[in-house]
Short mmCIF file of C-alpha atoms in Angstrom, two decimals:
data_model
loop_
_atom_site.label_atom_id
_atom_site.label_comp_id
_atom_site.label_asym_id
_atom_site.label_seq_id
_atom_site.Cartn_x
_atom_site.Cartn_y
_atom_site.Cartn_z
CA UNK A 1 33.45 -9.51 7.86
CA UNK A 2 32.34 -9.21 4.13
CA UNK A 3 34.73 -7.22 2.37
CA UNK A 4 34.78 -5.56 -1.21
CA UNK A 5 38.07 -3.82 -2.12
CA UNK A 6 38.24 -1.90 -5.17
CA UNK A 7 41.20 -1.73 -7.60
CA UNK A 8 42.26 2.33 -7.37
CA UNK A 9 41.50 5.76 -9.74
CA UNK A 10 42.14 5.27 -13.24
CA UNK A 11 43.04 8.09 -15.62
CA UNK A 12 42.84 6.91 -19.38
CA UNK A 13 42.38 8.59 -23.19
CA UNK A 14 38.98 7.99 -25.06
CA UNK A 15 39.66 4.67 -27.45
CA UNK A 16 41.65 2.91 -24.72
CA UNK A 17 40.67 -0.46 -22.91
CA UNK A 18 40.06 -1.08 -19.18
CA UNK A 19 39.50 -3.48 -16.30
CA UNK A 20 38.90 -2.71 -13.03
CA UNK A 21 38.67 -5.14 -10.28
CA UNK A 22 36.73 -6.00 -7.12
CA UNK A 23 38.76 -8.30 -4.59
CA UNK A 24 35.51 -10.17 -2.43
CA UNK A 25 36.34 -11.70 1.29
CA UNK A 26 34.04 -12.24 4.29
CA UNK A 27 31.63 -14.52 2.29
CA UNK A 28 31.08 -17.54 0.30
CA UNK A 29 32.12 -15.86 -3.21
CA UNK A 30 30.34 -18.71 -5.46
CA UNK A 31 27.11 -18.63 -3.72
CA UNK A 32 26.73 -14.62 -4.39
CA UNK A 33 25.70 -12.28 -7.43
CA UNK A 34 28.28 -9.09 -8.19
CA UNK A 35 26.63 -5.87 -9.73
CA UNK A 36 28.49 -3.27 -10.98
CA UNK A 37 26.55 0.28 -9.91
CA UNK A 38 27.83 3.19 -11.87
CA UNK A 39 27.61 6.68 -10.21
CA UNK A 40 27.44 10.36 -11.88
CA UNK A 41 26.47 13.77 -11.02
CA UNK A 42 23.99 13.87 -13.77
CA UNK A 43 22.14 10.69 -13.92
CA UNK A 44 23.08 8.68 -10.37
CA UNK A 45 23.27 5.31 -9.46
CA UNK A 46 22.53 3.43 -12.86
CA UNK A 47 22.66 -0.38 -12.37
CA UNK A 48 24.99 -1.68 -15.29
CA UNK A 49 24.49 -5.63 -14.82
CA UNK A 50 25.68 -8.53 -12.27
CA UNK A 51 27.17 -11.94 -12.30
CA UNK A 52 26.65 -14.85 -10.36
CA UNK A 53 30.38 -15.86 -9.27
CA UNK A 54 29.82 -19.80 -9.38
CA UNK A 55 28.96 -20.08 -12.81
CA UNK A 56 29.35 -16.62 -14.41
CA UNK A 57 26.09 -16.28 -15.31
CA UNK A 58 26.20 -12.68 -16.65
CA UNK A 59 23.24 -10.38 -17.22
CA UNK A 60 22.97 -6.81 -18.45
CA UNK A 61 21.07 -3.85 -18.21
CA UNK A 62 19.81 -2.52 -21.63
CA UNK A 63 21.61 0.54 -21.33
CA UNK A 64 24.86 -1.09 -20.62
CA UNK A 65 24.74 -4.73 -22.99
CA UNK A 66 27.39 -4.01 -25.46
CA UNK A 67 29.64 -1.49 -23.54
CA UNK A 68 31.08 -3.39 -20.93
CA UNK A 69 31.53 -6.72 -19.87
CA UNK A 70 31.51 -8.34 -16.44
CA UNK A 71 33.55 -11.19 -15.31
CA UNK A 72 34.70 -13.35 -12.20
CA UNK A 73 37.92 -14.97 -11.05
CA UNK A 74 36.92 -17.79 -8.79
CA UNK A 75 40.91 -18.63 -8.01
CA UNK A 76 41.06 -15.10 -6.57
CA UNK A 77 37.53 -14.13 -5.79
CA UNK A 78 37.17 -11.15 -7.38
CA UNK A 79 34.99 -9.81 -9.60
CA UNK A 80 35.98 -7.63 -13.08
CA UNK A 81 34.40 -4.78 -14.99
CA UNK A 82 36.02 -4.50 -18.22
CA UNK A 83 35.36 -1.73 -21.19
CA UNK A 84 37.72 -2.29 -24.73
CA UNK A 85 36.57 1.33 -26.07
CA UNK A 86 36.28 3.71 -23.28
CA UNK A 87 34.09 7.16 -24.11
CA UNK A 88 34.43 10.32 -22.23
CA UNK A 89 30.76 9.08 -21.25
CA UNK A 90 32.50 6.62 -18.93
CA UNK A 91 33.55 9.47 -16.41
CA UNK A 92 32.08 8.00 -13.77
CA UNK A 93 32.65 6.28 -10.01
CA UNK A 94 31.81 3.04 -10.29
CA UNK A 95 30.89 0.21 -7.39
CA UNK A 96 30.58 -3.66 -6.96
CA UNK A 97 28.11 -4.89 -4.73
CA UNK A 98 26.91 -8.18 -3.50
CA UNK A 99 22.99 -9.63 -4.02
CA UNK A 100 21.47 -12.68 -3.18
CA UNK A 101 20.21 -13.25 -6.68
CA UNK A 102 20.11 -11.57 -9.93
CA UNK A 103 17.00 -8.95 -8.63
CA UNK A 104 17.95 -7.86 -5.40
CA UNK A 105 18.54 -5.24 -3.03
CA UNK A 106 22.33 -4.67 -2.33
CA UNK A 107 24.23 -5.55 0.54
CA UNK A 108 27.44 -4.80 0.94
CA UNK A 109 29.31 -2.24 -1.65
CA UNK A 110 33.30 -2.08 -2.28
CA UNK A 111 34.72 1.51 -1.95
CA UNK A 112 34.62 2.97 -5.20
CA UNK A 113 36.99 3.29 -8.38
CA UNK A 114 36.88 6.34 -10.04
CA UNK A 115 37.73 6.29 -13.72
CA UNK A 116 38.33 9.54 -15.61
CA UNK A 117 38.46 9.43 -19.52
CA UNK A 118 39.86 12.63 -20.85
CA UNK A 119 42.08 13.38 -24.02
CA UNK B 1 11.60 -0.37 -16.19
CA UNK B 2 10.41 1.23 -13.47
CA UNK B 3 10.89 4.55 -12.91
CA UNK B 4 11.18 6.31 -8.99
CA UNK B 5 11.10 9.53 -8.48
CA UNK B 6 11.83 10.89 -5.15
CA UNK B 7 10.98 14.01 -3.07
CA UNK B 8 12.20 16.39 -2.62
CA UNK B 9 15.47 17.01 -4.39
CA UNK B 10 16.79 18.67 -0.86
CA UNK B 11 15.02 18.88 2.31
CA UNK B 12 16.81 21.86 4.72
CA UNK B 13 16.27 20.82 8.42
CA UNK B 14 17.30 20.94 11.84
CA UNK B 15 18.90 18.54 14.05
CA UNK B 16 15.93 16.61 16.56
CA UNK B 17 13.66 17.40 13.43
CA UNK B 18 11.26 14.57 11.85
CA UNK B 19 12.70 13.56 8.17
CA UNK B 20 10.12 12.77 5.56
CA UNK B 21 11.29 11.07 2.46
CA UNK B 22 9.25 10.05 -0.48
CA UNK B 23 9.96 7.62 -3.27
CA UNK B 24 7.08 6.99 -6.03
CA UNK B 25 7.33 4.02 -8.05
CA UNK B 26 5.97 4.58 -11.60
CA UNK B 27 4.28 1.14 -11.95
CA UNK B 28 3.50 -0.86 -9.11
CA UNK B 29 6.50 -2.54 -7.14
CA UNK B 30 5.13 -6.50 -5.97
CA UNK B 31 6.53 -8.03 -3.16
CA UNK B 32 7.29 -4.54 -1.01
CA UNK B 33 10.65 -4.97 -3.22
CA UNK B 34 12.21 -1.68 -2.43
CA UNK B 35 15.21 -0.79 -0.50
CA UNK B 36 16.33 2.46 0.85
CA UNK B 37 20.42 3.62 0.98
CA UNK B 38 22.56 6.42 2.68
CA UNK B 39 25.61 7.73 1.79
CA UNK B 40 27.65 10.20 2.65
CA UNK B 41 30.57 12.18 0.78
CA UNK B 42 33.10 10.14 -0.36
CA UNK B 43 31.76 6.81 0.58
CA UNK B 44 29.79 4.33 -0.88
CA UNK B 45 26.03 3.77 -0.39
CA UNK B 46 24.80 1.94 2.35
CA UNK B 47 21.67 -0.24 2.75
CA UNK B 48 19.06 1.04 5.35
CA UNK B 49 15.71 -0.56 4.80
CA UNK B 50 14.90 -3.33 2.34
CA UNK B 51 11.31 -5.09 1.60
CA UNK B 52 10.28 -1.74 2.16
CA UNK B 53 10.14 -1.53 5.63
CA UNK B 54 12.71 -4.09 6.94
CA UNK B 55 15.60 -2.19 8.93
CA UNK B 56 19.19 -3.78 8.02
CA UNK B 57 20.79 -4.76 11.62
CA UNK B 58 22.82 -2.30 13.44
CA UNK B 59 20.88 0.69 11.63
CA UNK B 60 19.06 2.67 14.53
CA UNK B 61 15.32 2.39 15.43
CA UNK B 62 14.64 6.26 14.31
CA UNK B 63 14.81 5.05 10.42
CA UNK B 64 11.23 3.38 9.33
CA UNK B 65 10.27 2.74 6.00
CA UNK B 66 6.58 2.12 4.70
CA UNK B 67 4.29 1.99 1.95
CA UNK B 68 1.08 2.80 0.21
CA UNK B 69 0.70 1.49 -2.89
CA UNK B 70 3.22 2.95 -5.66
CA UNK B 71 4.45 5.27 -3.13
CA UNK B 72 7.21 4.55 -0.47
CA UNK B 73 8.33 6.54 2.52
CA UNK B 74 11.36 6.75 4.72
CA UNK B 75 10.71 8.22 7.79
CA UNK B 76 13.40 9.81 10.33
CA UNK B 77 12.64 10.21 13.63
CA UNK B 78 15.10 12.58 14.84
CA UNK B 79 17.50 13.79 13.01
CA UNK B 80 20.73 12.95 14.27
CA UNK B 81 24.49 15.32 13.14
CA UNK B 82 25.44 11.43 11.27
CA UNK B 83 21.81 11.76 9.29
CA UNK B 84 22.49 14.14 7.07
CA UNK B 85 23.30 12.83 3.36
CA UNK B 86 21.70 11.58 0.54
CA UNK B 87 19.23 9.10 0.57
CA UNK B 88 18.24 6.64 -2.61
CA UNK B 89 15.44 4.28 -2.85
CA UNK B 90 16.29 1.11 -5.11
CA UNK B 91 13.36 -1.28 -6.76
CA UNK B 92 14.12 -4.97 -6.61
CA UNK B 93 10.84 -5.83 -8.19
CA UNK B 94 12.08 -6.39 -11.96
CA UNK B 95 15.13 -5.62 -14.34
CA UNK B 96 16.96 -3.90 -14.66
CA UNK B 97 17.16 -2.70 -11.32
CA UNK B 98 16.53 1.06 -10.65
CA UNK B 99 17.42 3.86 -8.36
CA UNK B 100 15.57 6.89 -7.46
CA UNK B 101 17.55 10.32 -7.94
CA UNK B 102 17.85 11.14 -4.58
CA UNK B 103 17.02 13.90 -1.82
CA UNK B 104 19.49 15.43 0.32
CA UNK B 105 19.11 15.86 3.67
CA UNK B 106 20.85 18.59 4.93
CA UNK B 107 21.24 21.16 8.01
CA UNK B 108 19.55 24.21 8.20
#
């Protein structure tokens, strides 16, 4: 069964740096692609960009190049979304997901961490 | 990047009632790359349809997708108490990816 479990709720302070992780079992980790889908009540599901886990190939979307960064652990199959300035912008819920290939639907989706940045 | 815009923002209906969603693509999506998700409060999407009008195993027969051109269509049967939720349509066709803004089904 392909799973996707989500490291849990964040609270942090504008300026501050995070990672949040997404632990993958079920499947054959280096043969997939992880995207990271942000959620918001304003503006949705916004792709931010996806990684293929065998050779960290990363790619990002426009709107996201620059303000995050997405990595993979082979050793421990999981995949990372990292920030090193986080905005109040960032509010969000945020979700890994498994593709195929870089332009693809998505399959499976871990449960959600929601990060809150507040002063 | 392609743009989808889906209708309408909330559709009010019954339970047995026929469920007509649309999703318009602003530039024309090649290879019937579009998928359609669910989700429900609390949880994370989930992946109905993909190539347009492919149903993902285990989801039941009353969800159908299609197409005309630029615009897309999800199509519920019968609305079932477990149907109503929001409802995204995703374009696979180029990046970056994009997802419509939704329409919520919900009971009237």
């Amino acid at each position: 069964e392909v799973q996707l479990v989500q490291s849990g709720a964040e609270v942090k302070k504008p300026g501050e740096s995070l990672k949040i992780s997404c632990q993958c079992s079920g499947f054959i980790f280096t043969s997939y692609w992880i995207a990271w889908v942000r959620q918001t009540p304003g503006k949705g599901l916004e792709w931010m960009g996806i990684i293929y886990a065998g050779d960290s190939d990363a790619r990002y979307s426009p709107s996201f190049q620059g303000q995050v960064t997405i990595a993979v652990d082979k050793s421990s199959t999981t995949a990372f979304l990292q920030w090193s300035s986080l905005k109040a912008s960032d509010t969000a819920m945020y979700y890994c997901t498994t593709s195929y290939s870089r332009v693809n639907r998505f399959d499976h989706w871990g449960q959600g961490t929601l990060v809150t940045v507040s002063s | 990047e392609i743009l989808l815009t889906q209708s309408p923002g909330t559709l009010s209906l019954s339970p047995g009632e026929r469920a007509t969603l649309s999703c318009r693509a602003s530039q024309s999506v090649s290879g019937h790359y579009l998928a359609w998700y669910q989700q429900k409060p609390g949880q994370p999407p989930r992946l109905l349809i993909y190539g347009a009008t492919n149903r993902v195993t285990g989801i039941p027969d009353r969800f159908s997708g299609s197409e005309s051109g630029a615009d897309f269509t999800l199509t519920i049967s019968r609305l079932e108490p477990e149907d109503f939720a929001v409802y995204y349509c995703q374009q696979y066709d180029t990046s970056p990816l994009t997802f419509g803004g939704g329409t919520k089904v919900d009971i009237k």
